[in-house]
XYZ file of C-alpha atoms in Angstrom:
542
model
C -39.784 59.792 18.643
C -41.818 58.605 21.412
C -41.358 56.518 24.390
C -43.425 54.781 27.077
C -42.409 55.925 30.524
C -41.675 52.711 32.996
C -40.824 52.183 37.032
C -38.018 51.531 38.262
C -37.089 49.314 41.393
C -37.112 52.417 43.589
C -40.747 52.997 41.824
C -38.749 56.378 40.158
C -39.906 56.775 36.791
C -37.516 56.568 33.043
C -38.214 56.606 29.275
C -38.394 53.597 27.571
C -37.457 54.102 24.419
C -38.515 50.288 22.716
C -38.519 48.376 18.639
C -36.285 50.763 17.275
C -35.112 49.966 14.125
C -30.978 50.300 13.607
C -31.149 48.010 10.074
C -33.574 47.584 6.814
C -35.613 44.389 7.359
C -33.047 42.078 7.247
C -35.482 39.155 4.959
C -36.072 38.040 1.089
C -32.823 39.334 -0.788
C -31.547 40.381 2.527
C -31.541 37.004 3.742
C -27.757 36.110 4.671
C -26.332 39.467 3.573
C -24.655 42.504 5.804
C -27.620 44.353 7.268
C -27.968 47.519 4.981
C -28.128 50.630 6.730
C -31.905 51.818 7.327
C -33.955 55.213 5.396
C -34.301 58.185 8.201
C -37.842 58.533 9.157
C -39.929 61.678 8.256
C -42.655 61.302 10.857
C -42.159 60.965 15.089
C -41.452 57.149 15.132
C -43.473 54.679 17.871
C -41.354 53.524 20.188
C -43.873 52.197 22.985
C -44.341 48.883 21.739
C -41.155 45.670 22.048
C -40.928 44.448 18.609
C -40.549 40.802 18.267
C -37.869 37.810 18.417
C -35.261 36.870 16.013
C -36.261 33.906 14.124
C -35.150 30.448 17.173
C -36.766 27.029 18.516
C -35.044 27.222 21.754
C -33.868 23.918 22.742
C -33.798 24.580 26.948
C -36.883 23.885 26.881
C -38.541 20.964 25.585
C -41.506 20.997 23.132
C -40.516 25.012 22.171
C -42.812 26.353 19.175
C -40.725 28.203 16.922
C -41.329 31.557 17.137
C -39.496 34.987 16.240
C -39.289 36.913 12.851
C -36.876 37.604 10.377
C -38.083 41.658 10.740
C -35.742 41.597 14.343
C -32.966 44.202 13.971
C -34.289 46.644 16.913
C -33.073 47.355 19.639
C -33.827 50.073 22.913
C -33.137 52.665 24.837
C -33.588 53.276 28.643
C -33.396 56.577 29.890
C -33.261 57.912 33.656
C -35.649 61.088 34.079
C -34.732 64.304 33.774
C -31.411 64.222 32.513
C -30.637 66.991 31.175
C -27.020 68.503 32.349
C -24.925 66.629 31.606
C -23.963 63.210 29.492
C -24.762 60.127 30.909
C -21.919 57.105 30.531
C -23.881 54.140 28.063
C -24.406 50.567 29.023
C -24.679 48.359 25.925
C -26.084 44.647 26.622
C -25.988 41.454 23.824
C -27.880 38.737 25.225
C -27.256 35.100 25.224
C -28.312 32.159 24.275
C -25.845 30.235 22.207
C -26.234 32.496 18.788
C -29.378 30.936 18.455
C -31.662 31.843 20.528
C -33.009 35.328 22.743
C -34.675 38.452 22.499
C -34.224 42.099 23.825
C -37.420 42.185 25.073
C -38.323 44.183 28.422
C -39.910 41.612 29.561
C -37.626 39.630 29.803
C -34.050 41.812 29.644
C -36.517 44.553 31.780
C -34.055 48.044 32.935
C -36.014 48.139 35.982
C -32.296 47.931 38.217
C -29.642 48.918 36.025
C -32.200 52.611 35.665
C -32.935 52.572 39.712
C -29.184 54.013 39.590
C -29.976 56.667 36.961
C -26.123 56.860 36.187
C -26.419 55.431 33.017
C -28.587 55.326 29.432
C -28.758 51.596 29.084
C -29.708 49.865 25.554
C -30.294 46.346 24.754
C -29.958 45.375 21.697
C -31.024 41.499 19.345
C -29.126 40.213 16.198
C -29.847 37.535 13.616
C -29.965 33.861 15.416
C -29.279 30.239 13.492
C -28.768 29.769 10.415
C -29.643 33.486 9.557
C -27.417 35.181 12.074
C -24.780 32.073 10.664
C -24.576 30.945 7.326
C -21.940 31.142 5.769
C -20.076 28.511 2.080
C -17.097 29.757 2.763
C -16.730 32.124 -0.490
C -18.266 35.390 -1.610
C -21.885 33.549 -1.873
C -22.877 34.048 1.809
C -20.292 35.307 3.601
C -20.994 34.467 7.445
C -21.170 36.666 10.012
C -24.405 38.666 9.751
C -25.873 38.352 12.936
C -22.507 40.033 14.912
C -22.282 42.033 11.748
C -25.699 43.160 12.973
C -24.705 43.984 16.849
C -21.825 46.456 14.162
C -24.828 48.417 13.205
C -26.479 49.033 16.277
C -23.169 50.320 18.609
C -22.596 52.551 14.629
C -26.340 53.844 15.624
C -25.071 54.225 19.564
C -22.415 56.079 18.726
C -23.971 58.420 16.108
C -28.083 58.643 17.587
C -27.679 58.084 21.750
C -25.926 61.712 22.198
C -29.703 62.491 21.392
C -31.064 60.569 24.210
C -28.942 62.404 26.710
C -25.795 59.642 26.775
C -22.055 60.238 26.179
C -21.155 58.666 22.560
C -17.227 58.438 23.723
C -18.546 55.887 27.618
C -19.870 52.969 26.016
C -19.634 49.871 27.801
C -20.113 46.821 26.206
C -21.239 44.135 27.834
C -22.869 40.103 27.565
C -22.966 37.237 28.994
C -22.763 33.511 27.634
C -22.780 33.855 24.148
C -23.274 37.973 25.040
C -20.337 37.758 26.427
C -18.200 36.079 23.728
C -19.338 38.513 21.407
C -17.762 41.215 23.438
C -14.868 39.792 23.228
C -15.420 38.813 19.535
C -15.414 42.691 19.014
C -12.882 43.438 20.382
C -10.885 41.889 18.275
C -12.689 43.110 15.243
C -11.757 46.233 13.403
C -14.909 47.246 12.441
C -16.118 47.786 16.349
C -12.911 49.496 16.957
C -13.948 52.873 18.786
C -17.512 51.624 19.202
C -16.749 50.901 23.106
C -14.377 52.592 25.592
C -15.374 49.044 27.836
C -15.956 45.681 27.926
C -18.366 43.127 30.745
C -17.415 39.594 29.648
C -20.045 36.613 31.623
C -19.744 33.601 31.671
C -18.580 33.610 28.069
C -15.526 33.730 26.032
C -14.315 34.252 22.196
C -12.072 31.195 23.828
C -15.091 28.359 24.455
C -15.120 25.354 22.615
C -18.766 26.207 21.765
C -17.680 30.159 20.246
C -14.606 28.615 17.983
C -15.453 29.138 14.629
C -17.285 26.943 12.023
C -14.135 24.772 10.648
C -15.710 24.050 7.390
C -19.045 26.460 6.795
C -20.012 25.462 3.450
C -20.480 21.122 4.505
C -22.870 23.063 6.699
C -24.957 24.592 5.168
C -25.182 21.823 3.010
C -26.597 19.964 5.206
C -28.972 22.752 6.640
C -29.921 22.898 2.965
C -30.541 17.982 2.903
C -32.278 18.718 6.560
C -35.023 21.056 4.418
C -35.536 18.479 1.621
C -32.607 20.098 -0.973
C -32.122 16.713 -2.089
C -29.457 17.767 -4.797
C -27.609 20.195 -2.217
C -24.025 18.435 -2.341
C -24.207 19.079 -6.858
C -25.388 22.912 -6.149
C -23.293 25.470 -6.976
C -22.816 27.998 -3.820
C -24.301 30.313 -5.095
C -28.104 28.403 -6.393
C -27.559 26.862 -2.407
C -28.002 30.236 -1.691
C -30.333 30.980 -3.114
C -32.603 28.154 -2.673
C -32.638 29.312 0.870
C -32.637 32.588 0.755
C -36.714 31.577 -1.269
C -37.234 28.916 2.020
C -39.988 29.701 4.805
C -37.670 31.093 7.196
C -39.721 29.077 9.924
C -39.058 25.771 8.309
C -35.654 26.593 8.302
C -35.418 27.862 11.706
C -37.555 24.505 12.504
C -34.777 21.900 10.610
C -31.774 23.702 13.408
C -31.819 21.298 15.978
C -31.726 17.995 13.879
C -27.759 18.832 12.638
C -27.643 18.046 16.063
C -25.043 14.467 15.981
C -26.559 13.142 19.763
C -29.710 14.336 22.319
C -28.577 18.311 22.517
C -25.207 18.478 20.457
C -22.952 20.170 19.227
C -25.422 22.592 21.475
C -24.105 25.215 18.981
C -24.290 24.352 15.468
C -24.041 27.867 13.988
C -20.676 30.675 15.305
C -19.040 32.723 13.911
C -16.841 31.930 10.970
C -13.108 32.985 9.612
C -13.719 35.861 6.917
C -10.948 35.236 4.865
C -9.600 36.843 0.805
C -13.420 36.141 0.008
C -14.615 39.429 1.967
C -13.110 42.801 1.582
C -11.088 43.525 3.635
C -13.206 46.604 5.382
C -15.746 44.257 5.673
C -14.021 41.428 7.793
C -15.675 41.205 11.036
C -13.237 38.475 12.313
C -10.679 38.209 10.097
C -8.614 35.563 11.720
C -8.829 32.510 14.398
C -10.152 34.088 17.710
C -6.586 32.007 18.994
C -5.230 33.716 17.601
C -5.888 37.618 18.197
C -7.010 36.900 21.180
C -2.570 35.638 21.534
C -0.936 38.425 19.481
C -2.553 40.856 21.077
C -4.478 42.038 18.435
C -7.402 43.281 20.103
C -8.637 46.853 21.438
C -7.076 47.841 24.034
C -10.163 48.651 26.989
C -10.771 47.560 30.561
C -12.520 44.038 30.812
C -14.157 42.831 33.647
C -14.925 38.991 33.215
C -16.459 36.187 35.994
C -18.094 33.553 36.223
C -20.573 31.162 38.080
C -19.496 28.423 40.041
C -21.994 26.021 38.266
C -21.844 27.366 34.597
C -22.492 23.197 33.735
C -25.677 22.374 34.482
C -27.249 24.512 31.613
C -25.787 20.812 29.538
C -25.039 18.539 32.023
C -28.661 18.724 33.989
C -30.507 17.402 30.978
C -27.752 14.210 30.310
C -27.965 13.496 34.715
C -31.881 13.491 34.530
C -32.834 11.288 31.447
C -31.184 8.124 32.373
C -31.491 6.343 28.672
C -29.470 9.632 27.981
C -26.879 9.211 30.512
C -26.300 5.079 29.885
C -25.365 6.272 26.232
C -23.103 8.851 27.339
C -21.479 6.440 29.844
C -21.202 3.135 27.114
C -20.042 6.419 24.123
C -17.999 8.194 26.606
C -14.932 7.936 23.874
C -17.725 8.808 20.748
C -19.682 11.544 22.595
C -17.170 13.208 23.672
C -16.300 14.934 20.676
C -19.944 16.621 20.300
C -19.624 17.083 23.532
C -17.132 18.723 24.909
C -15.163 19.148 21.083
C -12.813 16.094 22.176
C -10.855 13.688 20.861
C -11.299 11.116 23.505
C -7.964 9.247 23.090
C -6.982 6.796 25.736
C -4.437 9.160 27.324
C -7.491 11.982 27.195
C -9.323 9.836 28.944
C -7.371 9.318 31.188
C -6.431 12.482 32.667
C -10.098 13.663 33.039
C -10.970 10.546 34.464
C -8.055 10.822 36.813
C -8.974 14.181 36.909
C -13.011 14.251 37.361
C -13.991 10.865 38.478
C -11.402 8.459 40.041
C -13.458 6.411 41.560
C -15.687 5.763 38.844
C -15.648 2.025 37.158
C -14.111 2.957 33.465
C -17.701 1.854 31.996
C -20.366 4.709 34.461
C -18.358 7.178 35.368
C -21.350 9.878 35.576
C -24.252 8.666 38.314
C -26.534 9.501 40.449
C -23.838 10.162 43.495
C -20.559 11.533 41.085
C -23.422 14.017 39.237
C -21.543 17.468 40.544
C -18.235 15.924 38.697
C -19.988 15.765 35.319
C -21.039 19.922 36.092
C -18.025 20.560 37.836
C -15.853 18.969 34.505
C -18.404 20.435 32.164
C -18.218 24.080 33.378
C -14.525 24.426 33.853
C -13.981 23.379 29.770
C -17.083 24.994 28.799
C -16.379 27.878 31.044
C -14.144 28.659 33.823
C -11.246 27.869 31.453
C -11.198 29.750 28.283
C -12.270 33.000 30.781
C -9.046 32.039 32.814
C -7.320 32.519 29.074
C -9.025 34.684 28.248
C -7.561 36.935 31.427
C -3.883 36.180 31.701
C -4.016 35.922 28.408
C -4.682 39.916 28.518
C -3.396 40.796 31.460
C 0.244 39.175 30.358
C 0.543 41.223 26.753
C 2.574 43.481 26.125
C 0.045 45.631 24.143
C -2.987 46.415 27.186
C -1.909 49.102 29.487
C -1.091 48.030 32.739
C -3.862 48.043 34.878
C -6.180 46.044 37.621
C -7.979 43.896 35.700
C -11.680 42.240 38.021
C -12.375 38.309 38.102
C -15.498 37.910 39.709
C -17.557 34.993 40.804
C -20.912 35.021 41.654
C -21.963 32.330 43.958
C -25.070 33.813 45.555
C -27.791 31.423 46.095
C -31.493 32.474 45.733
C -34.567 31.338 45.688
C -34.493 31.148 41.992
C -32.652 29.138 39.276
C -32.510 28.602 35.734
C -32.088 25.231 37.480
C -35.343 24.882 37.279
C -36.296 25.532 32.936
C -33.404 23.101 32.526
C -34.644 20.263 34.463
C -38.006 19.801 35.462
C -37.539 18.751 39.614
C -36.855 21.910 41.986
C -33.479 20.433 43.472
C -30.787 22.705 44.206
C -28.622 22.751 41.792
C -26.264 25.714 43.714
C -25.660 28.912 40.837
C -25.931 28.091 37.634
C -25.711 29.344 33.883
C -27.053 32.723 33.697
C -28.123 32.884 37.335
C -26.517 36.639 38.374
C -29.118 37.562 35.718
C -32.204 37.692 37.892
C -30.092 40.389 39.743
C -29.438 42.572 37.070
C -32.050 42.510 34.682
C -35.894 42.038 35.900
C -36.821 38.881 34.457
C -40.767 39.056 34.793
C -41.244 36.512 31.923
C -39.264 33.444 33.717
C -39.426 34.498 37.751
C -41.964 36.139 39.713
C -40.483 39.124 41.525
C -38.327 39.074 44.481
C -40.503 39.712 47.759
C -39.925 42.900 49.074
C -36.616 43.584 52.280
C -35.581 39.585 50.556
C -31.932 38.788 50.406
C -32.464 39.128 47.286
C -33.725 42.909 46.621
C -30.113 43.184 48.581
C -28.305 41.186 46.531
C -29.440 42.512 43.094
C -28.374 46.726 44.651
C -24.900 45.620 45.318
C -24.526 43.479 41.918
C -26.129 46.516 39.640
C -24.191 48.580 41.758
C -21.461 46.632 41.184
C -21.430 46.586 37.040
C -22.301 50.039 36.775
C -19.684 51.099 38.544
C -17.546 50.013 36.346
C -18.616 51.012 33.137
C -19.287 54.409 35.143
C -15.568 54.314 36.260
C -14.585 52.048 34.575
C -10.612 50.773 36.467
C -8.173 52.358 37.798
C -4.871 52.666 34.958
C -1.057 52.561 36.576
C 1.345 54.936 36.187
C 3.604 53.477 33.323
C 6.523 53.532 35.924
C 5.231 50.856 38.151
C 3.555 49.203 34.822
C 0.860 46.496 37.559
C -0.936 44.428 35.694
C -2.585 42.943 38.891
C -5.867 40.479 38.471
C -8.309 41.037 41.247
C -10.539 38.416 42.580
C -14.058 39.700 43.590
C -16.658 36.985 45.457
C -20.090 37.403 45.972
C -21.843 35.235 48.382
C -25.106 34.506 51.144
C -23.742 35.519 53.800
C -22.510 33.475 56.469
C -25.376 34.518 59.488
C -25.106 34.860 62.845
C -29.149 34.543 65.216
C -27.491 37.629 67.464
C -26.976 39.518 64.525
C -30.170 40.651 62.314
C -29.577 44.156 61.233
C -26.318 42.525 58.971
C -26.414 42.281 55.606
C -27.467 39.029 54.211
C -24.816 39.733 50.925
C -20.714 39.526 51.865
C -18.353 40.292 49.206
C -14.797 39.544 49.432
C -11.901 39.626 47.326
C -8.516 39.166 46.694
C -5.374 39.695 44.243
C -4.340 37.160 41.679
C -5.348 33.584 40.648
C -5.584 30.750 43.503
C -3.837 27.610 42.185
C -7.551 25.880 42.175
C -7.395 28.311 38.896
C -4.085 28.200 37.958
C -5.322 23.774 38.058
C -8.487 23.962 36.027
C -6.233 26.482 33.182
C -3.245 24.214 32.447
C -5.306 21.141 32.477
C -7.559 22.048 30.279
C -4.910 23.892 28.046
C -3.062 21.112 27.907
C -5.854 18.491 27.133
C -6.948 21.090 23.559
C -4.270 22.785 22.613
C -3.462 18.698 21.771
C -7.181 17.186 21.208
C -8.666 19.692 20.493
C -11.876 19.414 17.411
C -14.551 21.649 15.775
C -18.331 20.820 16.699
C -19.521 19.907 12.671
């Protein structure tokens, strides 16, 4: 295999093998089918050019064209040079993007920071997205979860082949952010992913979040999708006919139609999600055999060490677009009862409205919860609902489970404010909105497509080193296993933030890392509030 040479952040060269196929192109008759093993190639494979993303249309940036290709099942392998003595631990990254956009392009998820540690081999992968990754008819005709099965196949590829690159197939850390983090948690629960990884890092995502919970009526969604692309008799077709029609439609037309599945503005954000696979799928092919809430609560998952964490303003990815569009904000304020369903997956009974208002908008008039003045409260409500609460639920059920070993589990909070923020992509303004969803990523990956490099010797460079080391060290050393006799399942909290600078101490680090043990009272309150709310009033996005 021919690779290329790249340079890490310390100007040391490393090897990059990009665009390696791990499954047959899922096109034609293979659209809406599980991934198929690839034929071995007979001559040298040229792994020097990055391949197109999977088909997608990002809603985050206005007027985005349809990009990508259906032939997109590729992965990238990056390894330090001159590593011939012992095999290195492996980190496998699953990108986020709400299961409908994103890619493993080195211009977006650049390996330079992780490779500068020289401690691990990094693999980044692509998987089918949106309708192509998750369409299901709820029966054997289209069984859903193709994007997740793609990830499983990529993990199997790593298991079989990473040894040839000098990687240790028995020391794999699976990590992902947002929908990629939810995916990592789903792999812990999936019988198909057993034994393919030994540690997990879940960043700003959770399989228990409302935007990742299973589609409840996948066939209704499939019919709705068909109608959007002009299949007028979609409701009358058998599921076999429906899949047949959708299999031959132009991929760009299908992709372009997906945003029209949403019922209000950009909501529900995530229409295509993983589905529970029942008796219509052979047992050995069921990626998700039961509802993730049941699987997780009952401890039916791989007992591997996990690290999990969030940033303060996760909800900005959704809130800013509503806050900065007066028409949309007005609609939301005037139709709260109806719109809390597509936005927050809540049945907004009078009691639910009262609890939300009391907790987040105590001083607002009933008909105008959200204004310029309390916009940060709206962001906080969505941060708590979408990411913070499901993260805490994930963590508490894991540490309280009889099925998990005695070990310390880290909950991190990344609160460092730097010069670049994804908020500049969520809303066209130069205002600072604090640390928003995805803002920890540029300190771990070089994201040259989105942000210019940090200047040398800047606080951001220091933060990148500290943050990357933190995650890589978990991949290398795991976590401390407690002796079973004194079984302590503790939670360690680690916070990354800007150091309070003092003028007389110019030599001090611009980065502050502090740690403590156990959840603080505020986090427990957030967990209990939303747990009560969603237990009684959850309505799946549809």
